[in-house]
CSV table of C-alpha atoms in Angstrom, one decimal:
chain,number,residue,atom,x,y,z
U,251,MET,CA,0.0,0.0,0.0
U,252,GLU,CA,1.1,3.5,-0.7
U,253,ARG,CA,2.6,5.2,2.3
U,254,ILE,CA,0.6,7.8,4.2
U,255,HIS,CA,2.9,10.5,5.5
U,256,LEU,CA,2.5,12.7,8.5
U,257,SER,CA,2.4,16.0,6.8
U,258,PRO,CA,3.6,15.9,3.2
U,259,PRO,CA,3.8,19.0,0.9
U,260,ASP,CA,0.5,19.9,-0.7
U,261,VAL,CA,1.5,21.6,-4.0
U,262,GLY,CA,-0.4,21.9,-7.3
U,263,ALA,CA,-0.6,23.6,-10.7
U,264,ARG,CA,-0.4,27.1,-9.3
U,265,GLU,CA,2.9,26.5,-7.6
U,266,ARG,CA,4.3,24.9,-10.8
U,267,GLU,CA,3.0,27.8,-12.9
U,268,LEU,CA,4.8,30.4,-10.7
U,269,LEU,CA,8.0,28.3,-10.5
U,270,ILE,CA,8.2,27.9,-14.3
U,271,ALA,CA,7.5,31.5,-14.8
U,272,ALA,CA,10.3,32.5,-12.4
U,273,PHE,CA,12.6,30.0,-14.1
U,274,ASP,CA,11.8,31.3,-17.6
U,275,SER,CA,12.3,34.9,-16.5
U,276,ASN,CA,15.9,33.9,-15.6
U,277,TRP,CA,15.6,35.2,-12.0
U,278,ILE,CA,17.5,32.2,-10.7
U,279,ALA,CA,19.7,34.2,-8.3
U,280,PRO,CA,18.5,34.8,-4.8
U,281,ALA,CA,17.1,38.3,-5.3
U,282,GLY,CA,14.2,38.7,-7.7
U,283,PRO,CA,10.6,39.9,-8.1
U,284,ASP,CA,9.0,36.7,-6.7
U,285,LEU,CA,11.1,37.1,-3.5
U,286,ALA,CA,9.8,40.6,-2.9
U,287,LYS,CA,6.2,39.6,-3.6
U,288,PHE,CA,6.5,36.5,-1.4
U,289,GLU,CA,7.8,38.7,1.5
U,290,GLU,CA,4.7,41.0,1.1
U,291,GLN,CA,2.5,37.9,1.4
U,292,ILE,CA,4.3,36.6,4.4
U,293,ALA,CA,4.0,40.0,6.2
U,294,ASP,CA,0.3,40.1,5.4
U,295,TRP,CA,-0.3,36.6,6.7
U,296,CYS,CA,1.6,37.4,9.9
U,297,GLY,CA,0.0,40.8,10.5
U,298,ARG,CA,3.4,42.5,10.1
U,299,ARG,CA,4.8,45.3,8.1
U,300,HIS,CA,8.0,43.6,7.1
U,301,ALA,CA,9.3,40.1,6.2
U,302,VAL,CA,12.7,38.9,5.2
U,303,ALA,CA,12.5,35.5,3.5
U,304,LEU,CA,15.4,33.2,4.6
U,305,SER,CA,16.7,29.6,4.3
U,306,SER,CA,14.9,28.4,7.4
U,307,GLY,CA,13.0,29.4,10.5
U,308,THR,CA,16.1,28.5,12.5
U,309,ALA,CA,18.1,31.1,10.5
U,310,ALA,CA,15.4,33.7,11.4
U,311,ILE,CA,15.7,33.0,15.1
U,312,HIS,CA,19.5,33.1,14.9
U,313,LEU,CA,19.5,36.5,13.1
U,314,GLY,CA,16.8,37.8,15.4
U,315,PHE,CA,19.0,37.1,18.5
U,316,ILE,CA,21.9,38.9,16.8
U,317,VAL,CA,20.0,42.0,15.9
U,318,SER,CA,18.5,42.1,19.4
U,319,GLY,CA,21.9,42.2,20.9
U,320,VAL,CA,22.0,38.8,22.6
U,321,GLN,CA,25.5,38.2,23.9
U,322,ARG,CA,27.6,35.2,24.8
U,323,GLY,CA,26.7,34.0,28.3
U,324,ASP,CA,23.2,35.6,28.3
U,325,ASP,CA,20.3,33.5,29.6
U,326,ILE,CA,17.2,33.0,27.3
U,327,LEU,CA,14.0,31.4,28.6
U,328,VAL,CA,12.6,29.0,26.0
U,329,SER,CA,9.9,26.3,25.8
U,330,THR,CA,11.2,22.8,26.6
U,331,PHE,CA,8.4,21.2,24.7
U,332,THR,CA,9.6,22.0,21.1
U,333,PHE,CA,11.9,21.0,18.3
U,334,SER,CA,15.6,21.6,18.6
U,335,GLY,CA,15.4,24.3,15.8
U,336,SER,CA,14.0,26.6,18.5
U,337,VAL,CA,16.9,26.1,20.8
U,338,ASN,CA,20.0,25.6,18.5
U,339,PRO,CA,20.2,29.4,17.7
U,340,VAL,CA,20.6,30.1,21.5
U,341,ALA,CA,23.8,28.0,21.2
U,342,TYR,CA,24.8,29.7,18.0
U,343,VAL,CA,25.1,33.0,19.7
U,344,GLY,CA,26.8,31.5,22.8
U,345,ALA,CA,23.8,32.1,25.1
U,346,ARG,CA,22.4,29.7,27.7
U,347,PRO,CA,18.9,28.2,27.3
U,348,VAL,CA,16.8,28.0,30.4
U,349,PHE,CA,13.9,25.5,29.7
U,350,VAL,CA,10.4,26.2,30.9
U,351,ASP,CA,7.7,23.5,31.0
U,352,SER,CA,4.1,23.7,29.5
U,353,GLU,CA,0.7,24.5,30.8
U,354,ASP,CA,-2.3,22.2,30.1
U,355,GLN,CA,-4.5,24.8,28.3
U,356,SER,CA,-2.5,24.7,25.1
U,357,TRP,CA,0.6,22.6,25.9
U,358,ASN,CA,2.7,25.8,25.4
U,359,ILE,CA,5.1,27.5,27.7
U,360,ASP,CA,3.6,28.1,31.2
U,361,PRO,CA,3.4,31.8,32.2
U,362,SER,CA,3.2,30.9,35.9
U,363,LEU,CA,6.5,29.0,35.7
U,364,VAL,CA,8.0,32.0,33.9
U,365,GLU,CA,6.8,34.3,36.7
U,366,ARG,CA,8.2,31.9,39.3
U,367,GLU,CA,11.6,31.9,37.7
U,368,LEU,CA,11.8,35.7,37.2
U,369,ALA,CA,10.7,36.3,40.8
U,370,ARG,CA,13.3,33.8,42.1
U,371,ARG,CA,16.0,35.7,40.2
U,372,VAL,CA,15.0,39.0,41.7
U,373,THR,CA,15.0,37.6,45.2
U,374,SER,CA,18.4,35.8,44.8
U,375,GLY,CA,20.0,38.7,42.9
U,376,GLU,CA,20.7,36.5,40.0
U,377,THR,CA,21.1,38.0,36.5
U,378,MET,CA,17.8,38.3,34.6
U,379,PRO,CA,17.3,36.6,31.3
U,380,VAL,CA,17.8,38.9,28.3
U,381,ALA,CA,14.7,37.4,26.5
U,382,LEU,CA,12.0,34.8,26.3
U,383,LEU,CA,11.4,32.8,23.1
U,384,ALA,CA,7.8,31.7,23.1
U,385,VAL,CA,7.2,28.7,20.7
U,386,ASP,CA,3.8,28.3,19.0
U,387,LEU,CA,3.3,24.5,19.4
U,388,TYR,CA,1.6,22.4,16.7
U,389,GLY,CA,-0.1,25.5,15.2
U,390,GLN,CA,-1.2,27.2,18.4
U,391,THR,CA,0.2,30.1,20.3
U,392,PRO,CA,0.9,30.3,24.1
U,393,ASN,CA,-1.2,32.5,26.3
U,394,MET,CA,0.5,35.6,25.0
U,395,PRO,CA,-1.2,38.3,27.1
U,396,ALA,CA,-0.3,36.4,30.3
U,397,LEU,CA,3.3,36.0,29.1
U,398,PHE,CA,3.7,39.6,28.1
U,399,GLU,CA,2.2,40.8,31.4
U,400,VAL,CA,4.8,38.8,33.3
U,401,CYS,CA,7.7,39.6,31.1
U,402,GLU,CA,7.0,43.3,30.8
U,403,ARG,CA,6.8,43.5,34.6
U,404,TYR,CA,10.3,42.1,34.9
U,405,GLY,CA,11.7,43.9,31.8
U,406,VAL,CA,12.3,40.7,29.7
U,407,PRO,CA,11.6,41.1,25.9
U,408,VAL,CA,9.4,38.4,24.3
U,409,TYR,CA,10.2,37.0,20.8
U,410,GLU,CA,8.0,34.5,19.0
U,411,ASP,CA,8.9,31.2,17.3
U,412,ALA,CA,5.9,30.9,15.0
U,413,ALA,CA,7.5,28.2,12.8
U,414,GLU,CA,4.4,26.0,13.2
U,415,ALA,CA,1.8,28.7,13.3
U,416,VAL,CA,1.4,30.5,9.9
U,417,GLY,CA,-2.3,31.0,9.6
U,418,THR,CA,-3.1,30.7,13.3
U,419,VAL,CA,-5.2,33.3,15.0
U,420,SER,CA,-5.0,33.9,18.8
U,421,PHE,CA,-6.5,36.7,20.8
U,422,GLY,CA,-7.6,38.3,17.5
U,423,LYS,CA,-4.0,38.4,16.3
U,424,ARG,CA,-2.2,36.3,13.7
U,425,GLY,CA,0.5,33.8,14.5
U,426,GLY,CA,3.8,35.6,13.9
U,427,SER,CA,2.6,39.0,15.1
U,428,PHE,CA,3.6,38.8,18.7
U,429,GLY,CA,6.7,40.5,20.1
U,430,SER,CA,9.2,42.8,18.4
U,431,TRP,CA,10.0,40.0,16.0
U,432,SER,CA,8.9,36.5,15.1
U,433,ALA,CA,10.2,33.6,13.0
U,434,VAL,CA,8.2,31.4,10.7
U,435,SER,CA,9.0,28.3,8.8
U,436,PHE,CA,8.3,27.0,5.3
U,437,ASN,CA,10.0,23.6,5.8
U,438,GLY,CA,8.9,20.6,3.7
U,439,ASN,CA,6.4,19.4,6.2
U,440,LYS,CA,4.9,22.7,7.2
U,441,ILE,CA,1.4,23.9,6.4
U,442,ALA,CA,2.9,26.2,3.7
U,443,THR,CA,6.2,25.1,2.3
U,444,THR,CA,8.9,26.2,-0.1
U,445,GLY,CA,10.7,22.9,0.3
U,446,GLY,CA,12.9,24.5,2.8
U,447,GLY,CA,12.8,28.1,4.0
U,448,GLY,CA,11.6,30.5,6.6
U,449,ALA,CA,11.2,34.2,7.4
U,450,PHE,CA,12.0,36.9,9.9
U,451,VAL,CA,8.9,39.1,10.4
U,452,THR,CA,8.7,42.4,12.3
U,453,ASP,CA,7.1,45.8,12.4
U,454,ASP,CA,10.5,47.4,12.8
U,455,GLU,CA,11.9,48.6,9.5
U,456,GLN,CA,15.4,48.9,10.9
U,457,LEU,CA,15.4,45.4,12.3
U,458,ALA,CA,14.3,44.0,9.0
U,459,ALA,CA,17.0,45.9,7.1
U,460,ARG,CA,19.6,44.6,9.5
U,461,VAL,CA,18.5,41.0,9.1
U,462,ARG,CA,18.4,41.4,5.3
U,463,SER,CA,22.0,42.7,5.4
U,464,LEU,CA,23.3,39.9,7.7
U,465,SER,CA,21.5,37.2,5.6
U,466,THR,CA,23.4,38.2,2.5
U,467,GLN,CA,26.9,38.0,4.0
U,468,ALA,CA,26.7,41.6,5.4
U,469,ARG,CA,28.1,43.0,2.2
U,470,LEU,CA,28.3,46.8,2.3
U,471,PRO,CA,26.7,48.8,-0.5
U,472,VAL,CA,29.8,49.5,-2.5
U,473,ALA,CA,31.0,48.4,-5.9
U,474,HIS,CA,33.6,46.0,-4.5
U,475,TYR,CA,33.0,43.4,-1.9
U,476,GLU,CA,33.5,44.9,1.5
U,477,HIS,CA,32.5,43.6,4.9
U,478,ALA,CA,32.6,45.3,8.3
U,479,GLU,CA,31.0,42.4,10.3
U,480,ILE,CA,30.3,38.7,10.0
U,481,GLY,CA,27.4,37.8,7.8
U,482,TYR,CA,25.5,34.7,6.8
U,483,ASN,CA,24.3,33.0,3.6
U,484,TYR,CA,20.7,32.7,4.8
U,485,ARG,CA,18.7,34.4,1.9
U,486,LEU,CA,15.9,32.4,0.3
U,487,SER,CA,16.1,32.0,-3.5
U,488,ASN,CA,13.8,33.6,-5.9
U,489,LEU,CA,12.7,30.2,-7.3
U,490,LEU,CA,11.7,28.9,-3.9
U,491,ALA,CA,9.9,32.2,-3.2
U,492,ALA,CA,7.8,31.6,-6.4
U,493,VAL,CA,6.6,28.2,-4.9
U,494,GLY,CA,5.9,30.0,-1.6
U,495,ARG,CA,3.7,32.5,-3.4
U,496,GLY,CA,1.4,29.8,-4.6
U,497,GLN,CA,1.4,28.1,-1.2
U,498,LEU,CA,0.2,31.3,0.6
U,499,GLU,CA,-2.4,31.9,-2.1
U,500,SER,CA,-4.1,28.7,-1.1
U,501,LEU,CA,-3.2,28.5,2.6
U,502,GLN,CA,-6.7,29.0,3.9
U,503,ARG,CA,-7.9,25.9,2.0
U,504,ARG,CA,-5.2,23.8,3.6
U,505,ILE,CA,-6.0,25.1,7.1
U,506,ASP,CA,-9.7,24.3,6.5
U,507,ARG,CA,-8.8,20.8,5.3
U,508,ARG,CA,-6.6,20.1,8.3
U,509,ARG,CA,-9.3,21.2,10.6
U,510,GLU,CA,-11.7,18.8,8.9
U,511,ILE,CA,-9.2,16.0,9.5
U,512,PHE,CA,-8.8,16.8,13.1
U,513,GLU,CA,-12.5,16.9,13.7
U,514,GLN,CA,-13.0,13.6,11.9
U,515,TYR,CA,-10.4,12.0,14.1
U,516,GLN,CA,-12.3,13.3,17.2
U,517,HIS,CA,-15.6,12.0,15.9
U,518,ALA,CA,-14.2,8.6,15.0
U,519,PHE,CA,-12.7,8.0,18.5
U,520,VAL,CA,-15.1,9.9,20.7
U,521,ASP,CA,-15.9,6.6,22.5
U,522,VAL,CA,-12.3,5.6,23.3
U,523,ALA,CA,-11.7,5.9,27.1
U,524,GLY,CA,-8.5,7.5,28.2
U,525,LEU,CA,-7.9,9.4,24.9
U,526,THR,CA,-7.6,13.2,24.8
U,527,TRP,CA,-6.6,15.6,22.1
U,528,GLN,CA,-4.4,18.7,22.1
U,529,PRO,CA,-6.7,21.2,23.8
U,530,ILE,CA,-7.9,24.3,22.0
U,531,PRO,CA,-8.4,27.2,24.3
U,532,LYS,CA,-11.3,29.6,23.7
U,533,TRP,CA,-8.9,32.3,22.7
U,534,SER,CA,-7.3,30.2,19.9
U,535,ARG,CA,-8.1,29.3,16.3
U,536,PRO,CA,-5.2,27.0,15.4
U,537,ASN,CA,-4.0,26.1,11.9
U,538,HIS,CA,-4.2,22.4,12.9
U,539,TRP,CA,-0.7,21.7,11.5
U,540,LEU,CA,-0.8,18.3,13.2
U,541,SER,CA,-3.5,16.3,15.0
U,542,CYS,CA,-2.1,15.2,18.4
U,543,LEU,CA,-3.6,12.8,20.9
U,544,VAL,CA,-2.6,11.5,24.4
U,545,LEU,CA,-3.4,8.1,25.9
U,546,ASP,CA,-3.9,7.8,29.6
U,547,PRO,CA,-1.3,5.2,30.8
U,548,SER,CA,-3.6,4.1,33.6
U,549,ILE,CA,-6.0,2.8,31.0
U,550,HIS,CA,-3.9,2.0,28.0
U,551,GLY,CA,-0.7,1.1,29.8
U,552,SER,CA,2.7,2.8,29.7
U,553,GLY,CA,4.5,2.8,26.4
U,554,ARG,CA,1.3,2.2,24.5
U,555,THR,CA,1.8,5.0,22.0
U,556,GLU,CA,5.0,3.4,20.8
U,557,GLU,CA,3.2,0.1,20.3
U,558,VAL,CA,0.6,1.9,18.3
U,559,ARG,CA,3.3,3.7,16.2
U,560,LEU,CA,5.0,0.5,15.3
U,561,ALA,CA,1.6,-1.2,14.5
U,562,MET,CA,0.8,1.7,12.2
U,563,GLU,CA,4.1,1.4,10.5
U,564,ALA,CA,3.1,-2.2,9.6
U,565,HIS,CA,0.2,-0.5,7.7
U,566,ASN,CA,2.7,1.8,6.0
U,567,ILE,CA,1.2,4.8,7.9
U,568,GLU,CA,3.5,7.3,9.5
U,569,THR,CA,2.8,8.6,13.0
U,570,ARG,CA,5.2,10.3,15.4
U,571,PRO,CA,5.7,10.8,19.1
U,572,LEU,CA,5.1,14.2,20.5
U,573,TRP,CA,8.2,16.4,20.8
U,574,LYS,CA,10.9,15.0,23.2
U,575,PRO,CA,11.4,17.8,25.7
U,576,MET,CA,14.7,19.7,25.3
U,577,HIS,CA,15.7,19.2,28.9
U,578,ARG,CA,15.8,15.4,28.1
U,579,GLN,CA,18.0,15.8,25.0
U,580,PRO,CA,21.6,14.7,25.4
U,581,ILE,CA,23.0,18.0,24.0
U,582,PHE,CA,20.8,20.2,26.3
U,583,GLU,CA,20.3,18.2,29.5
U,584,ARG,CA,23.0,20.1,31.4
U,585,TYR,CA,21.1,23.3,31.2
U,586,PRO,CA,18.7,24.6,33.9
U,587,SER,CA,15.0,23.9,33.6
U,588,ILE,CA,11.8,24.8,35.4
U,589,LEU,CA,9.5,21.8,35.2
U,590,ASN,CA,6.1,20.7,36.2
U,591,GLY,CA,6.2,17.3,34.5
U,592,LEU,CA,3.6,18.0,31.8
U,593,SER,CA,6.0,17.9,28.8
U,594,ASP,CA,7.5,14.6,30.1
U,595,ARG,CA,4.0,13.1,30.3
U,596,LEU,CA,3.0,14.3,26.8
U,597,PHE,CA,6.1,12.9,25.3
U,598,GLU,CA,5.7,9.5,27.0
U,599,ASN,CA,2.0,9.1,26.2
U,600,GLY,CA,1.3,11.3,23.1
U,601,MET,CA,1.5,10.9,19.3
U,602,CYS,CA,0.8,12.8,16.1
U,603,LEU,CA,-1.4,11.4,13.4
U,604,PRO,CA,-1.3,12.0,9.6
U,605,SER,CA,-2.7,15.5,9.1
U,606,GLY,CA,-1.6,16.6,5.6
U,607,SER,CA,-4.1,18.6,3.6
U,608,SER,CA,-3.5,16.5,0.6
U,609,MET,CA,-5.0,13.4,2.3
U,610,THR,CA,-8.0,12.0,0.5
U,611,ASP,CA,-11.1,10.8,2.3
U,612,SER,CA,-10.0,7.2,1.5
U,613,ASP,CA,-6.6,8.0,3.0
U,614,LEU,CA,-8.3,9.3,6.2
U,615,ASP,CA,-10.6,6.2,6.3
U,616,ARG,CA,-7.5,4.0,6.0
U,617,VAL,CA,-5.8,5.7,8.9
U,618,ILE,CA,-8.9,5.5,11.1
U,619,GLU,CA,-9.6,1.8,10.2
U,620,ALA,CA,-6.0,0.9,11.1
U,621,LEU,CA,-6.0,2.9,14.3
U,622,ALA,CA,-9.4,1.9,15.6
U,623,PRO,CA,-8.6,-1.6,16.8
U,624,LEU,CA,-5.4,-0.4,18.4
U,625,LEU,CA,-7.1,2.3,20.4
U,626,ARG,CA,-10.0,0.1,21.4
U,627,ARG,CA,-7.9,-2.9,22.3
C-alpha cells in the first residue's frame, strides 16, 4: 500500500506555474521579483509590516537574536516542549537556554512558571534573562497576554517562534505577530512550504534591514566586496519564493482541510476511554498543523503509543511521538530547567497522526480503520 505520510507537501498547478514563470524569467539568483512579492504575502499573513525570506525558521531566530543584541553568556528562557530548531540558535550566539515547561490549556510555555523563575532571580540577585522565546506549538500560540504581562513587569523582551503557526489566530492576532519580531518556517512538512525556508517578520523597518543585510553576508553597498561584520548566507532563493507565493495563495484551503481531518479523528474516536486531544483554548483558532492525541497510561498502559506507532508502520502509515522535551535531549540536558512534569507526560504518552491537507477521504478512512482496533484494544 502507498505510504501515508504525517504532513507531506501539498502543492499543485499554481505553484508549478509560478515556479516555471520564475525559471523562464531567468531570475535564478536569490534576489528577484518573486522574492519581494513573497515577502509581502508573508508579512500580510503574519500581520506584520516587514518580512525577510530566509533559508529556514532557525536562521530567522539566529539573526533575530543577533540584531536584538544577545551576547555570549546571556540567559534565554525558552519552551522545553519543542523541536531543537527553536533552541539551537541560542547556542549559535553563545547564550544559555533555560527551559520552561508547558501548561495544560494549550501545551505551550507556562506563564506561571516563567513568573516563578523571574521572581526567584529577583530575590536571589541572579542576573535576569535577556529574552523569552515563546514557541507556537503544533499551530497554536501560548497564552501571549499572560506571558507579556509577566515579562513586561520584569523587563524581559518576548520573541516568537511561530514556525508551526502560519495562519493561526489567537486573541484576535495572527501567529507571527507577537513581540518585536517573530520567526516562521516553510520547511517541507509545514502547512505552507517552499521545500525549505523561513522568514523573519517584524514591524520594525530597521530590524528588517539589519536582518536582510546579515542574511546576504553583510556586504556593504559599494561596488567592490567589503564587509565590516560577520554575515551569513541565509537568503531564500527567488525560485523557492515563487513556490511559496502559490502556497500562501491557497493557505486557507489547507487550514480548513486540516481542521476537517482533526474533527473527523475526534468524531471517530469519541468513545475511546482515556484518549484526549491537544486542547484548543477559547482564545485560539489554530491552523491544525498536526493532529495530536494523548493516551492515559492508567487505561492504555505505559509505552502504548510506541506500540501503536509500530503497528501503524506495519500498515505503511507514518505517526510520530510528540516532541521529546529539550531538557531530556543529550545535548541540552545540562542546562537549567523549570518543570512541572507536563512535557514529560506528553512525550511519553502522546503521538501525532497524519494530518496533511492532501490526504484524500480514502486515506483518512484507512488511517482510522488501522488505528481503531489499536485504540479500542
